Short mmCIF file of C-alpha atoms in Angstrom, two decimals:
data_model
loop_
_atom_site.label_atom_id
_atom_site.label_comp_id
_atom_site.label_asym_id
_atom_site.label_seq_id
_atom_site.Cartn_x
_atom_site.Cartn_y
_atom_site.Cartn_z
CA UNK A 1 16.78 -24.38 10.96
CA UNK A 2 15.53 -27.74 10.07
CA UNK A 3 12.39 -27.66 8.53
CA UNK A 4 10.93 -30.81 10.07
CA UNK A 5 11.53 -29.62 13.77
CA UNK A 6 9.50 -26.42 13.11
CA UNK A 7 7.18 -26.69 16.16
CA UNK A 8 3.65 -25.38 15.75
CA UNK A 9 2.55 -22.32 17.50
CA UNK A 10 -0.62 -21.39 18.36
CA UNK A 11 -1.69 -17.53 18.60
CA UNK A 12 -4.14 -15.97 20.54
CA UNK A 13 -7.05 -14.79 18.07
CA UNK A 14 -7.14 -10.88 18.69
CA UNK A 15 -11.15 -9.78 17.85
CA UNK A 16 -10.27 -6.65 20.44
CA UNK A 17 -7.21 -4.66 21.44
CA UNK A 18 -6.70 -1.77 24.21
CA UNK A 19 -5.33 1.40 23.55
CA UNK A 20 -1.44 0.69 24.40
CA UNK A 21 -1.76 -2.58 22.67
CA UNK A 22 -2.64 -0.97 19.88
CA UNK A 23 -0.28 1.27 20.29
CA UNK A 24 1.94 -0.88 20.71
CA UNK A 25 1.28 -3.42 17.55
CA UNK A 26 1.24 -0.14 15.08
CA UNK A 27 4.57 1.79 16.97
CA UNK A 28 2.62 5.00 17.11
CA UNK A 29 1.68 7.48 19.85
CA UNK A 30 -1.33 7.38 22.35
CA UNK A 31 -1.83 11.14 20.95
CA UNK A 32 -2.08 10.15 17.50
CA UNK A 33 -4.57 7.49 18.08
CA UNK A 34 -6.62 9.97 20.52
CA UNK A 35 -6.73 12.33 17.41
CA UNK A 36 -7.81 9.25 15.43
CA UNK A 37 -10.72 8.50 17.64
CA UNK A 38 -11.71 12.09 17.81
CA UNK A 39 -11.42 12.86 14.12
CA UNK A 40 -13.73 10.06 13.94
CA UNK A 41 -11.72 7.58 12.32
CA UNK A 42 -12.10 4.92 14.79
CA UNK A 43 -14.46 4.36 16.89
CA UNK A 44 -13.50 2.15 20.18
CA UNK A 45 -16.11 0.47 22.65
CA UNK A 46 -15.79 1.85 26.03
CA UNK A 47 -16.39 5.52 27.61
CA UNK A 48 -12.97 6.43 28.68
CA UNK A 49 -9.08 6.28 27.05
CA UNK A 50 -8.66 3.14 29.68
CA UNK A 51 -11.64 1.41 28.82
CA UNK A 52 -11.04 1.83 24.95
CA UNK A 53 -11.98 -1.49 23.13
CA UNK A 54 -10.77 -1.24 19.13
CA UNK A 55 -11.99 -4.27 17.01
CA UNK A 56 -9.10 -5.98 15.47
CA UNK A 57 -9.84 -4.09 12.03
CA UNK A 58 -8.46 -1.20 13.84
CA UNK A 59 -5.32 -2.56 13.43
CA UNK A 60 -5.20 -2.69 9.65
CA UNK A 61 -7.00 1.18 9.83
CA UNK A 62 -4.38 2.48 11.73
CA UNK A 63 -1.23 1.02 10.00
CA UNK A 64 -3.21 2.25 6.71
CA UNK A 65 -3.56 5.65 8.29
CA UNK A 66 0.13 5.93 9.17
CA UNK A 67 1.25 4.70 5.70
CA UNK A 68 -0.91 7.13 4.13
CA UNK A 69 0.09 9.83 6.28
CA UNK A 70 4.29 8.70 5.90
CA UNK A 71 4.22 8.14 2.51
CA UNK A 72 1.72 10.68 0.81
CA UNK A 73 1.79 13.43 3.72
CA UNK A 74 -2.06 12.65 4.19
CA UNK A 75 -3.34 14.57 6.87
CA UNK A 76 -5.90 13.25 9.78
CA UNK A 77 -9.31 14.10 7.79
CA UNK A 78 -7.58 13.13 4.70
CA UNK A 79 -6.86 10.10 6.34
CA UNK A 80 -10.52 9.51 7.28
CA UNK A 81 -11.78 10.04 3.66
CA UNK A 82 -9.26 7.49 2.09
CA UNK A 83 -10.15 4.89 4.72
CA UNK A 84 -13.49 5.59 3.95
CA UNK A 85 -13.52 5.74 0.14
CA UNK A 86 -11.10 2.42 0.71
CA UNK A 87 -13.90 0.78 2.24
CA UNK A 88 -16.21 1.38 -0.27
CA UNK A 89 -14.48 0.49 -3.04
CA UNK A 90 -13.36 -2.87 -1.47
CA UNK A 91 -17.11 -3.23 -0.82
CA UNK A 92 -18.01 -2.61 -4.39
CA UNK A 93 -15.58 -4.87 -5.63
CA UNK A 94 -16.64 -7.52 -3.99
CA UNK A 95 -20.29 -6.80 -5.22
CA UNK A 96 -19.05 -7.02 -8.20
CA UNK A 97 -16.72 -10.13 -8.28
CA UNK A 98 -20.16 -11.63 -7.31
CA UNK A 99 -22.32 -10.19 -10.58
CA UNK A 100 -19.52 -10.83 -12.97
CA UNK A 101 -20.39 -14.50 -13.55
CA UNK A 102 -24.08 -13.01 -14.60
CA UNK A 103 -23.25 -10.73 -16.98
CA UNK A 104 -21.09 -12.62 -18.63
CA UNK A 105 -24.22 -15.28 -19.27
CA UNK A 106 -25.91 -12.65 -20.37
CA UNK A 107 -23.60 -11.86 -23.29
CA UNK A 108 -23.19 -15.47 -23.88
CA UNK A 109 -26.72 -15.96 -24.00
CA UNK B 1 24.70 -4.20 -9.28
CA UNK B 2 22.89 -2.08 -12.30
CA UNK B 3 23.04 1.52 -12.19
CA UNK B 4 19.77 3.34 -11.06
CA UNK B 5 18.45 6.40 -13.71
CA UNK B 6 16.44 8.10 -10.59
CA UNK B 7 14.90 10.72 -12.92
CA UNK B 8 13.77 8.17 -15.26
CA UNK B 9 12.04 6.53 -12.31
CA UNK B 10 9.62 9.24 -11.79
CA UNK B 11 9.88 10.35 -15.64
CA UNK B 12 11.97 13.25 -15.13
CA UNK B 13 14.79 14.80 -16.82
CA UNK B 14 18.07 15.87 -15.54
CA UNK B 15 17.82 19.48 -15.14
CA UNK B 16 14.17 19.02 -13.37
CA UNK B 17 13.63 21.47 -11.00
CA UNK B 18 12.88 20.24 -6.95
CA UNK B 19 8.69 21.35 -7.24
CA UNK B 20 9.08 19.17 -10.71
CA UNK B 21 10.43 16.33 -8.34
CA UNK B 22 8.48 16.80 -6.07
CA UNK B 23 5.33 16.84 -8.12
CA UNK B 24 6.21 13.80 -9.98
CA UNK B 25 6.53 11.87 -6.89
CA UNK B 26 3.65 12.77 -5.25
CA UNK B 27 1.84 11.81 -8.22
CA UNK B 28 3.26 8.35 -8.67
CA UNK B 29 2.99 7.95 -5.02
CA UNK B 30 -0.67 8.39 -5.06
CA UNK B 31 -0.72 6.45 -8.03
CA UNK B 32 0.86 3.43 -7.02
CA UNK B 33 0.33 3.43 -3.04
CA UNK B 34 0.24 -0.13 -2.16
CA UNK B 35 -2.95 0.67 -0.17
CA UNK B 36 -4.61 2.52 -2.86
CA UNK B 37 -3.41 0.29 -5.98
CA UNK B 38 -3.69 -3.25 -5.81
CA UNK B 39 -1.93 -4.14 -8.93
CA UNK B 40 0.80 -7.12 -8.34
CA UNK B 41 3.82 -4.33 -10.03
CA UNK B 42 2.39 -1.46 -7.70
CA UNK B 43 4.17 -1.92 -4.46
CA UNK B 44 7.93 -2.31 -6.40
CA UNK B 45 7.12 0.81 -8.73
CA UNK B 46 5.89 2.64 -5.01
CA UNK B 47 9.06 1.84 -3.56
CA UNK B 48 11.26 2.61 -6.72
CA UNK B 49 10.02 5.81 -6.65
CA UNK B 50 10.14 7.03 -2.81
CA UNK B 51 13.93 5.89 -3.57
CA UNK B 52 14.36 8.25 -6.49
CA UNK B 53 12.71 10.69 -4.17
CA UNK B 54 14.97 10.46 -0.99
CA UNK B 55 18.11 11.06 -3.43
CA UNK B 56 16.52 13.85 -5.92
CA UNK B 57 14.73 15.75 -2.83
CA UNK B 58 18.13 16.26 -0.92
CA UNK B 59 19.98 19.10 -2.78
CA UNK B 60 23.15 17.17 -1.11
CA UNK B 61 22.47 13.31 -2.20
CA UNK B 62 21.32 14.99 -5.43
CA UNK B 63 24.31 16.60 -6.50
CA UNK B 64 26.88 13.75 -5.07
CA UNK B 65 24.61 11.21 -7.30
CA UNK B 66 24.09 13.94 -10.51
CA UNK B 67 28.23 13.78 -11.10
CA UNK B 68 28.34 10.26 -10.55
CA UNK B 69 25.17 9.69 -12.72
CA UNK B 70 26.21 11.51 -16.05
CA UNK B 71 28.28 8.29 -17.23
CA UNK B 72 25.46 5.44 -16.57
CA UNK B 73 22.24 4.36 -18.26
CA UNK B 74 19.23 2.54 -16.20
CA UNK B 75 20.58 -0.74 -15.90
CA UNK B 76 23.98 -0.72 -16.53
CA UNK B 77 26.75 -2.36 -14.53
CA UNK B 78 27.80 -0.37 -11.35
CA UNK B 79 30.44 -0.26 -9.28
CA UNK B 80 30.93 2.61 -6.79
CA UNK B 81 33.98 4.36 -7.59
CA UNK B 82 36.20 4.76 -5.05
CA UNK B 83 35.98 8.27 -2.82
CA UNK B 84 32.89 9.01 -4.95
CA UNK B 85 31.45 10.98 -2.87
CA UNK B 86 34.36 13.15 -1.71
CA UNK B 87 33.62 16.63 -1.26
CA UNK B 88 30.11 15.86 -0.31
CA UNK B 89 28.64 15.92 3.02
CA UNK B 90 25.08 14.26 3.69
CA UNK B 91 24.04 16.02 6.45
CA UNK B 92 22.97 12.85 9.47
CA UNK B 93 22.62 10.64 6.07
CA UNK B 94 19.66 13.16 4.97
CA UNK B 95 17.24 10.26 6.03
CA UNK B 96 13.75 10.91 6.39
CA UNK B 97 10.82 8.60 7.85
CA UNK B 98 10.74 6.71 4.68
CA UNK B 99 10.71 3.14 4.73
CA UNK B 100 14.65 2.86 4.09
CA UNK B 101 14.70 -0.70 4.51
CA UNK B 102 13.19 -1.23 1.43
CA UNK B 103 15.65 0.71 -0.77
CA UNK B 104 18.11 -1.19 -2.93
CA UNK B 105 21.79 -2.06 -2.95
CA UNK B 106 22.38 0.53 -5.17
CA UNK B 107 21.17 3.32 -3.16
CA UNK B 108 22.72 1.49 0.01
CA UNK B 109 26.29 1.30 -1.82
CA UNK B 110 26.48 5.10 -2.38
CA UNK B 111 24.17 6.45 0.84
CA UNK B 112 24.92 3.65 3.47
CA UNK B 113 22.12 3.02 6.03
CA UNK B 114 20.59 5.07 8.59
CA UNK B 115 22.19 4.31 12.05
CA UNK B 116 19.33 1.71 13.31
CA UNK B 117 17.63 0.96 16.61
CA UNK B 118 20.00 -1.15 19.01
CA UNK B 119 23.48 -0.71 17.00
CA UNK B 120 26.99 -0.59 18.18
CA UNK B 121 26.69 2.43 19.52
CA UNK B 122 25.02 1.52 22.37
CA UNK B 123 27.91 -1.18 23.39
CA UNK B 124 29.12 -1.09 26.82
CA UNK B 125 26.15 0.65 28.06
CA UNK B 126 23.18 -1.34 29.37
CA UNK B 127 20.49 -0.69 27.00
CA UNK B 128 16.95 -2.54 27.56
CA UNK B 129 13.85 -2.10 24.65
CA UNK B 130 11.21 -4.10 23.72
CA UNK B 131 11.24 -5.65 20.33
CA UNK B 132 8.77 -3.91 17.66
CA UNK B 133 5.76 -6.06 16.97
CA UNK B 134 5.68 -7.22 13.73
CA UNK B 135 2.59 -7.61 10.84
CA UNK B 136 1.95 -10.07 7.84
CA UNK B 137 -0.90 -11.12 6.16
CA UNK B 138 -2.43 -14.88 6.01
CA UNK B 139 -4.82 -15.79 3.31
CA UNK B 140 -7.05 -19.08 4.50
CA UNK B 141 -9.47 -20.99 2.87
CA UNK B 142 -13.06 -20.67 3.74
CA UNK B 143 -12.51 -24.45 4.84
CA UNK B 144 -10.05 -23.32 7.15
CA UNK B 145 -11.80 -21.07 9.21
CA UNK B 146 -14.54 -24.00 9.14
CA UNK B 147 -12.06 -26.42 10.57
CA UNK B 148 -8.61 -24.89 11.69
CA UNK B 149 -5.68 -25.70 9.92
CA UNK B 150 -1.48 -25.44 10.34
CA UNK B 151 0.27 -23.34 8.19
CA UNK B 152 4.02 -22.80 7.56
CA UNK B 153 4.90 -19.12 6.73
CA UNK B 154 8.06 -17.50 5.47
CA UNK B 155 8.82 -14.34 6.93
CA UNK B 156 11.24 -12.07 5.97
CA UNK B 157 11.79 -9.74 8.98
CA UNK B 158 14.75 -7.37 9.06
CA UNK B 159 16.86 -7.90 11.82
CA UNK B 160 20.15 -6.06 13.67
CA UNK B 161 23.52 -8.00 13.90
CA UNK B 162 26.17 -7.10 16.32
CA UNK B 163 27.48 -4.15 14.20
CA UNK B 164 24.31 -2.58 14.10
CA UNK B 165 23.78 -3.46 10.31
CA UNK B 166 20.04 -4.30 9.00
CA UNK B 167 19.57 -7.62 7.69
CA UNK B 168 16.80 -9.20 6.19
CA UNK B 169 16.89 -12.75 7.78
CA UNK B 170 14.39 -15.36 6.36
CA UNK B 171 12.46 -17.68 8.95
CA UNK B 172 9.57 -20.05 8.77
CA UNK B 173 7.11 -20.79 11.09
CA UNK B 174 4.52 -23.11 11.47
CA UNK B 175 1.23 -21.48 12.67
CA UNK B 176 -2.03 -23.09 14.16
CA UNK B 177 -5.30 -21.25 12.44
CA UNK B 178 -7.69 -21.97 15.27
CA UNK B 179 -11.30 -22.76 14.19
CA UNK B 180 -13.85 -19.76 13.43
CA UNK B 181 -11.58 -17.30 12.78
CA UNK B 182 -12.49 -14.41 10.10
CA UNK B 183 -11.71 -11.89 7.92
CA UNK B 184 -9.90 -9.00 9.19
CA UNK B 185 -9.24 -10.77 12.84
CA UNK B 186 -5.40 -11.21 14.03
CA UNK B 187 -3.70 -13.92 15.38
CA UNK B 188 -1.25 -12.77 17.79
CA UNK B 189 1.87 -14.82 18.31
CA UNK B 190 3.94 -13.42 21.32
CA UNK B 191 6.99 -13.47 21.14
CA UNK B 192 7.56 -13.53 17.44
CA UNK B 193 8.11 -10.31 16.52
CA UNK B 194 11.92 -8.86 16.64
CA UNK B 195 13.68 -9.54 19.68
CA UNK B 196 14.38 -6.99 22.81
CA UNK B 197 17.00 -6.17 23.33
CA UNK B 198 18.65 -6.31 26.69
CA UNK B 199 16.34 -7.69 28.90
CA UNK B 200 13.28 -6.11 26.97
CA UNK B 201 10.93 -8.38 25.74
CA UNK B 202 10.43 -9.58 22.19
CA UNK B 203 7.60 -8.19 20.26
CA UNK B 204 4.65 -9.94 19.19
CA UNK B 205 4.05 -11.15 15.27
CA UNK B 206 0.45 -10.04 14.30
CA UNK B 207 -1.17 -12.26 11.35
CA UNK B 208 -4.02 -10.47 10.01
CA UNK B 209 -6.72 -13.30 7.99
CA UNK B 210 -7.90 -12.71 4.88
CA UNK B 211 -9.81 -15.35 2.70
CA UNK B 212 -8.71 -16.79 -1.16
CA UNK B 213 -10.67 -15.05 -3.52
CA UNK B 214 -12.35 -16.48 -6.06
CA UNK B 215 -14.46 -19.01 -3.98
CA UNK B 216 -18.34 -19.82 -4.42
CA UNK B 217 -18.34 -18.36 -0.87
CA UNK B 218 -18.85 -15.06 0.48
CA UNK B 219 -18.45 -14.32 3.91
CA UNK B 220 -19.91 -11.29 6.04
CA UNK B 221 -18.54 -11.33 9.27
CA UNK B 222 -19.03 -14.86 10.25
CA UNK B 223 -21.86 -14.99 8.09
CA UNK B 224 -21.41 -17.14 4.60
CA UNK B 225 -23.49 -16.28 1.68
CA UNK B 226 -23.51 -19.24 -1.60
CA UNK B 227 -25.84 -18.88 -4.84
CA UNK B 228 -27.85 -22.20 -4.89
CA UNK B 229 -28.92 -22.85 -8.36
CA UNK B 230 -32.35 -24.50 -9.21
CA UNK B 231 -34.90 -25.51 -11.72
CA UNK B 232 -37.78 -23.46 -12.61
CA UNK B 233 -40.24 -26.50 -11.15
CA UNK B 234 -38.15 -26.83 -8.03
CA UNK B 235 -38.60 -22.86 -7.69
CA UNK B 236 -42.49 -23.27 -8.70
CA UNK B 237 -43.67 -26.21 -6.58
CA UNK B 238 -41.19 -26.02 -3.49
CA UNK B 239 -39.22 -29.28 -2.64
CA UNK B 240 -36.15 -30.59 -0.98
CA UNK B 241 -32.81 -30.15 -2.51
CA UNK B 242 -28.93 -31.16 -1.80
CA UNK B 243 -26.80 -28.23 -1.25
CA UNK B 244 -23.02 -28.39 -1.25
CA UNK B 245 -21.90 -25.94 1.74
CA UNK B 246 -18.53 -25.53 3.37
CA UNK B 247 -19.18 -28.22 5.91
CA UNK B 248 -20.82 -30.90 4.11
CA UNK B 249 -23.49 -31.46 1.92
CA UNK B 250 -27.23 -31.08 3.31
CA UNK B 251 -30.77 -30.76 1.92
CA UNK B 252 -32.40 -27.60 2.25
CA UNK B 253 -36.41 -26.94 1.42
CA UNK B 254 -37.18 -24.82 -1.52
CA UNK B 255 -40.17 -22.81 -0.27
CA UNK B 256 -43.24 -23.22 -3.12
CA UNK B 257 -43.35 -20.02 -5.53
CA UNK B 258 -39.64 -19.54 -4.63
CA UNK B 259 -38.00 -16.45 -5.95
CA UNK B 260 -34.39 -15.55 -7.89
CA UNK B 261 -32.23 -14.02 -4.62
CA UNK B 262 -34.48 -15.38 -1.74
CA UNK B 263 -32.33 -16.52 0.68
CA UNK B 264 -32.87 -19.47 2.87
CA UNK B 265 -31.01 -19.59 6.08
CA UNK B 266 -29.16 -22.29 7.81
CA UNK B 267 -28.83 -21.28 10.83
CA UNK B 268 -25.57 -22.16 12.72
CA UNK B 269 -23.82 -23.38 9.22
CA UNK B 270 -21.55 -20.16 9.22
CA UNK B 271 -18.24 -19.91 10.53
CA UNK B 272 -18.40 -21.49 13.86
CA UNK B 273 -17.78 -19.12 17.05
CA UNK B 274 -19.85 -17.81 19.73
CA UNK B 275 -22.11 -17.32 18.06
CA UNK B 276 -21.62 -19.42 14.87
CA UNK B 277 -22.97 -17.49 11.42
CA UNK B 278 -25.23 -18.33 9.40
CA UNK B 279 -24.85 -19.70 6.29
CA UNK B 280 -27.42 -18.46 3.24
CA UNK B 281 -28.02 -20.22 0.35
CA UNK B 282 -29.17 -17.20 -2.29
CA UNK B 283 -31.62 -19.19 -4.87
CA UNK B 284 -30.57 -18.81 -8.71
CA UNK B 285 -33.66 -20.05 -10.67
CA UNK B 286 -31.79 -21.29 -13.96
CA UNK B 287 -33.87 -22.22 -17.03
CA UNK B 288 -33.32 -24.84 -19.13
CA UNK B 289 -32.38 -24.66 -22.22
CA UNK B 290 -34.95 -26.07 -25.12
CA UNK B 291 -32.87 -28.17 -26.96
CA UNK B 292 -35.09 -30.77 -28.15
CA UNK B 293 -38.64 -30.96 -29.59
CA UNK B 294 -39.78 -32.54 -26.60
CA UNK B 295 -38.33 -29.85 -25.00
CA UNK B 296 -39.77 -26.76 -26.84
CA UNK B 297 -43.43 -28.46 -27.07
CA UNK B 298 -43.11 -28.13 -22.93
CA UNK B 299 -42.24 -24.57 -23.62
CA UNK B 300 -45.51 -24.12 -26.01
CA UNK B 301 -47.69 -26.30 -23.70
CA UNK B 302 -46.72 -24.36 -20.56
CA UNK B 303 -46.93 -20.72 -22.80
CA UNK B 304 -50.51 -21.91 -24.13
CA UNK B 305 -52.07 -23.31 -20.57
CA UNK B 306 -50.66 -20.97 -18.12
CA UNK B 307 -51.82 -17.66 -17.25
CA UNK B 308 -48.66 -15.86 -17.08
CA UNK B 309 -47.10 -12.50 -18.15
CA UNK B 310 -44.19 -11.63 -16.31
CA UNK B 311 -44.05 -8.11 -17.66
CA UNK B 312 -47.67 -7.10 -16.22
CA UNK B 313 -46.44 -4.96 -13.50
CA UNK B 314 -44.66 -2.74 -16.25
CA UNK B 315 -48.38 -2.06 -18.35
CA UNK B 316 -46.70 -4.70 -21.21
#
């Protein structure tokens, strides 16, 4: 494949997927994500299975979720702690990326 | 290909038992889950492992692998000799849901592969499925997200040939990152997942957006936070200053009697969408430094004239 005829494509930015989508996008079961939602682990827009709305970070939950449940036999409110806890800590890392810089002056000064 | 010392992956010796293998598994799985350790070594070390696993776990694999191991070191030159596993019978290939496209040539020499969707097998009849969707991850510059931007991407993506073997095919792409996109979103690109086979359709390649670290910038949603450094009399008497932001530079007004972390908004200047963020400059009142004697006898004029002790609140 020549590298100069690569022809660009343009996606579709996803902020929202259904249930079978992403069902679909993750190659798990309707069931499993039902159990997801109920467990609390996700939390769609919409009243009924049909209606379901998940925000695109849903996506990255649930292929988290069935890594951590593959690999390290997690179970479902395992699952939710971990993605949790994951959260957090990404959070506080961040928060702290940010006061780095400061302390360091501190020393310094 | 070197020879693979499975027990000295996960730190074991030879006569382990299968709870010691077990154990020592689980624990380096936790350890070094790609999702749980972000360390650049992690995900190989993960993967090592769950390959020592899916031979030491299987009484079967183990033993085949135990009388051809005895001779080798970690690292040594391997061939598989011929009929070496004779006698032994893996039971369906013993494979489990692990991720056995990641295992290595070794283990593929001496256990094969697992028979995978759309092989051989299924020549002559007419089979239709959908292609699985696939997932990578695209890291962007704030700018990006400001502006749009192409990108090319390599993607490795396994694919079947004819025979029903895996391969892991290399392809590049060259992507349009629309304006106002964010963290965690997806672009979807039909069509570019793996193919269908038959007449199913192809699935769909999912890029999920994450940001470069280690920018001035940080973003909340669509919202963009930046710390805007000023001088003690630009905090004190208020004023207009020049701001560098992500799309362009622009003045802002310092309120008077400005505070360290006050944030003044700009409303609109975030990552454009519907609705566009905001963008917040966070003020960092920086003091100078008294360097000269011009500079200190400011100091003492300002410590002598002005009514000022910052510590009052605490009874100092």
């Amino acid at each position: 494949m020549a590298k100069q005829a690569l022809k660009i494509i343009s996606g579709e930015v996803v902020d929202a997927v259904s249930l079978s989508e992403l069902c679909r996008s993750c190659d798990v079961h309707a069931d499993w994500i039902i159990e997801l939602v109920n467990e609390g682990i996700l939390e769609p827009r919409g009243m009924t299975g049909a209606q379901w709305q998940f925000s695109a970070v849903c996506i990255t939950r649930v292929r988290t979720a069935v890594r951590l449940q593959r690999d390290l036999g997690v179970n479902k409110e395992g699952i939710g702690l971990v993605l949790d806890l994951l959260d957090e800590r990404a959070q506080l890392r961040q928060l702290l990326r940010q006061l780095e810089p400061s302390v360091v002056s501190d020393d310094e000064g | 290909m070197d020879f693979k010392d499975y027990y000295k992956t996960l730190g074991l010796a030879r006569g382990a038992t299968q709870d010691e293998i077990k154990s020592a598994y689980r624990k380096m799985a936790r350890k070094y889950h790609p999702d749980v350790n972000k360390d650049a070594g992690a995900e190989g070390t993960f993967k090592e492992a769950g390959e020592a696993y899916e031979v030491l776990k299987d009484p079967e694999k183990r033993a085949a692998y135990d009388q051809l191991g005895a001779n080798y070191q970690a690292g040594q030159n391997f061939n598989a000799p011929p009929d070496w596993d004779d006698g032994f019978e893996f039971s369906g290939g013993g494979y489990t849901q692990a991720d056995q496209e990641s295992f290595s040539d070794f283990f593929e020499t001496l256990f094969g592969r697992a028979q995978t969707r759309g092989s051989a097998q299924q020549a002559g009849q007419t089979f239709h499925a959908s292609g699985q969707d696939h997932h990578a991850r695209i890291t962007i510059d704030l700018k990006d997200a400001y502006e749009g931007a192409t990108r090319t991407l390599s993607l490795h993506a396994p694919q079947v040939d004819a025979d029903g073997h895996m391969h892991v095919r290399e392809r590049s792409i060259r992507v349009k990152i629309p304006k106002g996109v964010t963290e965690g979103q997806h672009i979807r690109l039909a069509g570019q997942g793996t193919p269908g086979i038959g007449q199913g359709r192809a699935g769909d390649l999912y890029l999920e957006i994450s940001f470069q670290e280690g920018s001035p910038y940080s973003v909340n949603v669509r919202d963009v936070y930046f710390d805007l450094p000023i001088a003690p009399w630009e905090a004190a008497l208020g004023g207009k200053v020049k701001a560098p932001t992500p799309s362009g530079s622009v003045e802002l007004k310092v309120p008077a009697n400005a505070r360290t972390g006050q944030k003044l908004r700009l409303k609109g200047r975030g990552i454009p969408g519907s609705p566009a963020g905001d963008l917040y400059a966070v003020l960092q009142i920086v003091v100078p430094p008294a360097k000269t004697d011009g500079d200190k006898e400011l100091y003492q004029k300002m410590a002598r004239e002005m009514d000022f002790n910052p510590r009052a609140a605490m009874g100092g």
